[in-house]
């Protein structure tokens, strides 16, 4: 069994979508690409932001008018057809990614679930989330509802050690 990094207060890390410049809707293959980029940039030491930049991501400004967080989050975007990537931290201080975005409709949401299974294998339940293990990473699909009104939120981090 794999051990998940303990993310404390994940809901508190999510800025309401109104605080972000909402991009256009994204398609499931772009979500998968963002997950793979996050996994590539995430190590046991943290998140290599320079690697995200080399993969075409750039830091984007967010409107923090209604910011419930003590600090401004670091957010990356690629273009208006990709989801956003936010840096999140676990209680040990290392970091991972939160891939977040909007989908066209309910059928696209179902398609995203199907594509995640096709690309990363069947999900395993973990504390109310669906976890997809691949390579040396895990993509944890956060359940509804959350503070943000985005259509999906997926935490990507190093998978940890086998138990």
mmCIF file of C-alpha atoms in Angstrom:
data_model
loop_
_atom_site.group_PDB
_atom_site.id
_atom_site.type_symbol
_atom_site.label_atom_id
_atom_site.label_comp_id
_atom_site.label_asym_id
_atom_site.label_seq_id
_atom_site.Cartn_x
_atom_site.Cartn_y
_atom_site.Cartn_z
ATOM 1 C CA UNK A 1 0.000 0.000 0.000
ATOM 2 C CA UNK A 2 1.243 3.487 -0.825
ATOM 3 C CA UNK A 3 1.415 6.226 1.775
ATOM 4 C CA UNK A 4 -0.141 9.578 0.913
ATOM 5 C CA UNK A 5 1.488 12.803 2.006
ATOM 6 C CA UNK A 6 -0.809 14.324 4.641
ATOM 7 C CA UNK A 7 -2.220 17.547 3.236
ATOM 8 C CA UNK A 8 -3.544 19.646 6.085
ATOM 9 C CA UNK A 9 -6.510 21.881 5.479
ATOM 10 C CA UNK A 10 -6.653 21.352 1.724
ATOM 11 C CA UNK A 11 -9.960 23.216 1.609
ATOM 12 C CA UNK A 12 -8.274 26.201 3.235
ATOM 13 C CA UNK A 13 -5.726 26.225 0.417
ATOM 14 C CA UNK A 14 -8.367 26.727 -2.231
ATOM 15 C CA UNK A 15 -9.053 30.315 -3.202
ATOM 16 C CA UNK A 16 -12.614 30.924 -4.407
ATOM 17 C CA UNK A 17 -12.713 30.829 -8.188
ATOM 18 C CA UNK A 18 -13.983 34.398 -8.190
ATOM 19 C CA UNK A 19 -10.505 35.326 -6.978
ATOM 20 C CA UNK A 20 -8.962 33.882 -10.132
ATOM 21 C CA UNK A 21 -9.144 35.119 -13.666
ATOM 22 C CA UNK A 22 -11.328 32.290 -14.932
ATOM 23 C CA UNK A 23 -9.939 30.720 -18.106
ATOM 24 C CA UNK A 24 -12.097 29.212 -20.802
ATOM 25 C CA UNK A 25 -13.208 25.642 -20.331
ATOM 26 C CA UNK A 26 -10.649 22.900 -20.796
ATOM 27 C CA UNK A 27 -10.840 19.437 -22.337
ATOM 28 C CA UNK A 28 -9.806 16.237 -20.510
ATOM 29 C CA UNK A 29 -6.542 15.751 -22.502
ATOM 30 C CA UNK A 30 -5.332 19.184 -21.284
ATOM 31 C CA UNK A 31 -6.108 18.145 -17.694
ATOM 32 C CA UNK A 32 -4.072 14.969 -18.175
ATOM 33 C CA UNK A 33 -1.195 17.008 -19.632
ATOM 34 C CA UNK A 34 -1.258 19.344 -16.615
ATOM 35 C CA UNK A 35 -1.270 16.373 -14.219
ATOM 36 C CA UNK A 36 1.739 14.864 -16.002
ATOM 37 C CA UNK A 37 3.586 18.204 -15.926
ATOM 38 C CA UNK A 38 2.890 18.538 -12.198
ATOM 39 C CA UNK A 39 4.073 14.984 -11.555
ATOM 40 C CA UNK A 40 7.269 15.649 -13.492
ATOM 41 C CA UNK A 41 7.947 18.813 -11.454
ATOM 42 C CA UNK A 42 7.077 17.259 -8.078
ATOM 43 C CA UNK A 43 9.818 15.516 -6.114
ATOM 44 C CA UNK A 44 10.284 14.429 -2.521
ATOM 45 C CA UNK A 45 12.082 17.739 -2.011
ATOM 46 C CA UNK A 46 9.190 19.872 -3.254
ATOM 47 C CA UNK A 47 7.998 21.367 -6.489
ATOM 48 C CA UNK A 48 10.488 22.498 -9.108
ATOM 49 C CA UNK A 49 8.837 25.674 -10.401
ATOM 50 C CA UNK A 50 11.608 26.145 -12.981
ATOM 51 C CA UNK A 51 10.679 22.797 -14.523
ATOM 52 C CA UNK A 52 7.040 23.909 -14.816
ATOM 53 C CA UNK A 53 8.280 27.058 -16.574
ATOM 54 C CA UNK A 54 10.417 24.967 -18.964
ATOM 55 C CA UNK A 55 7.256 22.978 -19.805
ATOM 56 C CA UNK A 56 5.485 26.173 -20.906
ATOM 57 C CA UNK A 57 3.767 27.201 -17.654
ATOM 58 C CA UNK A 58 4.121 30.736 -16.361
ATOM 59 C CA UNK A 59 3.180 32.363 -13.083
ATOM 60 C CA UNK A 60 -0.091 34.253 -13.394
ATOM 61 C CA UNK A 61 -1.529 37.071 -11.329
ATOM 62 C CA UNK A 62 -4.668 36.426 -9.341
ATOM 63 C CA UNK A 63 -7.190 38.877 -7.943
ATOM 64 C CA UNK A 64 -6.913 38.449 -4.189
ATOM 65 C CA UNK A 65 -9.699 40.860 -3.214
ATOM 66 C CA UNK A 66 -11.579 38.157 -1.280
ATOM 67 C CA UNK A 67 -8.497 36.181 -0.273
ATOM 68 C CA UNK A 68 -9.199 33.939 2.753
ATOM 69 C CA UNK A 69 -5.526 32.876 2.855
ATOM 70 C CA UNK A 70 -2.791 34.510 4.918
ATOM 71 C CA UNK A 71 -0.462 34.483 1.889
ATOM 72 C CA UNK A 72 -1.017 34.872 -1.830
ATOM 73 C CA UNK A 73 -0.848 31.447 -3.524
ATOM 74 C CA UNK A 74 1.517 30.789 -6.411
ATOM 75 C CA UNK A 75 -0.567 30.045 -9.517
ATOM 76 C CA UNK A 76 0.617 28.952 -12.963
ATOM 77 C CA UNK A 77 -1.182 29.032 -16.290
ATOM 78 C CA UNK A 78 -0.232 27.814 -19.736
ATOM 79 C CA UNK A 79 -2.886 29.251 -21.986
ATOM 80 C CA UNK A 80 -6.619 29.759 -21.796
ATOM 81 C CA UNK A 81 -7.299 26.152 -22.823
ATOM 82 C CA UNK A 82 -5.375 24.586 -19.928
ATOM 83 C CA UNK A 83 -6.403 24.325 -16.290
ATOM 84 C CA UNK A 84 -4.622 26.358 -13.608
ATOM 85 C CA UNK A 85 -1.883 24.905 -11.425
ATOM 86 C CA UNK A 86 -1.526 26.060 -7.840
ATOM 87 C CA UNK A 87 1.301 25.197 -5.447
ATOM 88 C CA UNK A 88 0.089 23.411 -2.283
ATOM 89 C CA UNK A 89 2.055 22.367 0.789
ATOM 90 C CA UNK A 90 1.751 19.340 3.048
ATOM 91 C CA UNK A 91 2.330 19.380 6.777
ATOM 92 C CA UNK A 92 5.936 18.243 6.301
ATOM 93 C CA UNK A 93 6.667 21.395 4.306
ATOM 94 C CA UNK A 94 7.104 19.768 0.895
ATOM 95 C CA UNK A 95 4.903 20.855 -1.963
ATOM 96 C CA UNK A 96 2.802 19.516 -4.792
ATOM 97 C CA UNK A 97 0.352 20.855 -7.350
ATOM 98 C CA UNK A 98 -3.346 21.503 -7.372
ATOM 99 C CA UNK A 99 -4.706 21.232 -10.915
ATOM 100 C CA UNK A 100 -7.987 23.134 -11.128
ATOM 101 C CA UNK A 101 -10.299 24.243 -13.896
ATOM 102 C CA UNK A 102 -13.632 24.386 -15.614
ATOM 103 C CA UNK A 103 -15.349 21.932 -17.950
ATOM 104 C CA UNK A 104 -17.939 22.540 -20.660
ATOM 105 C CA UNK A 105 -20.741 20.435 -19.198
ATOM 106 C CA UNK A 106 -21.687 17.279 -17.291
ATOM 107 C CA UNK A 107 -20.709 15.005 -20.181
ATOM 108 C CA UNK A 108 -17.219 16.539 -20.181
ATOM 109 C CA UNK A 109 -16.992 15.823 -16.442
ATOM 110 C CA UNK A 110 -17.859 12.170 -17.113
ATOM 111 C CA UNK A 111 -15.336 12.158 -19.965
ATOM 112 C CA UNK A 112 -12.643 13.491 -17.609
ATOM 113 C CA UNK A 113 -13.298 10.604 -15.198
ATOM 114 C CA UNK A 114 -13.029 8.126 -18.084
ATOM 115 C CA UNK A 115 -9.799 9.682 -19.406
ATOM 116 C CA UNK A 116 -8.208 9.656 -15.930
ATOM 117 C CA UNK A 117 -8.897 5.915 -15.649
ATOM 118 C CA UNK A 118 -7.594 5.293 -19.193
ATOM 119 C CA UNK A 119 -4.367 7.239 -18.587
ATOM 120 C CA UNK A 120 -3.662 6.446 -14.932
ATOM 121 C CA UNK A 121 -5.630 3.285 -14.108
ATOM 122 C CA UNK A 122 -8.526 2.677 -11.763
ATOM 123 C CA UNK A 123 -8.765 5.011 -8.791
ATOM 124 C CA UNK A 124 -8.386 3.789 -5.233
ATOM 125 C CA UNK A 125 -10.435 5.462 -2.486
ATOM 126 C CA UNK A 126 -8.521 7.524 0.064
ATOM 127 C CA UNK A 127 -10.190 9.725 2.713
ATOM 128 C CA UNK A 128 -13.096 10.682 0.479
ATOM 129 C CA UNK A 129 -10.883 11.225 -2.576
ATOM 130 C CA UNK A 130 -10.197 9.088 -5.637
ATOM 131 C CA UNK A 131 -6.469 8.425 -5.997
ATOM 132 C CA UNK A 132 -4.806 7.452 -9.283
ATOM 133 C CA UNK A 133 -1.247 6.111 -8.947
ATOM 134 C CA UNK A 134 1.120 6.407 -11.897
ATOM 135 C CA UNK A 135 4.884 6.417 -12.295
ATOM 136 C CA UNK A 136 6.135 7.770 -8.952
ATOM 137 C CA UNK A 137 3.171 10.090 -8.384
ATOM 138 C CA UNK A 138 -0.426 10.135 -7.248
ATOM 139 C CA UNK A 139 -3.291 12.290 -8.534
ATOM 140 C CA UNK A 140 -5.980 12.700 -5.880
ATOM 141 C CA UNK A 141 -9.336 13.916 -7.198
ATOM 142 C CA UNK A 142 -10.923 16.089 -4.534
ATOM 143 C CA UNK A 143 -14.634 15.582 -3.822
ATOM 144 C CA UNK A 144 -17.396 18.159 -4.127
ATOM 145 C CA UNK A 145 -18.208 20.618 -2.696
ATOM 146 C CA UNK A 146 -15.127 22.718 -2.035
ATOM 147 C CA UNK A 147 -14.648 26.456 -1.495
ATOM 148 C CA UNK A 148 -13.829 27.011 -5.151
ATOM 149 C CA UNK A 149 -16.550 26.832 -7.790
ATOM 150 C CA UNK A 150 -14.253 25.210 -10.345
ATOM 151 C CA UNK A 151 -15.429 21.926 -11.852
ATOM 152 C CA UNK A 152 -12.460 19.812 -10.788
ATOM 153 C CA UNK A 153 -9.573 19.932 -8.334
ATOM 154 C CA UNK A 154 -6.805 17.328 -8.454
ATOM 155 C CA UNK A 155 -3.827 17.264 -6.069
ATOM 156 C CA UNK A 156 -0.677 15.843 -7.664
ATOM 157 C CA UNK A 157 2.239 14.850 -5.474
ATOM 158 C CA UNK A 158 4.949 12.256 -5.095
ATOM 159 C CA UNK A 159 3.349 8.925 -4.172
ATOM 160 C CA UNK A 160 5.510 8.272 -1.125
ATOM 161 C CA UNK A 161 6.930 5.008 0.062
ATOM 162 C CA UNK A 162 5.290 1.616 -0.113
ATOM 163 C CA UNK A 163 4.073 0.368 3.243
#
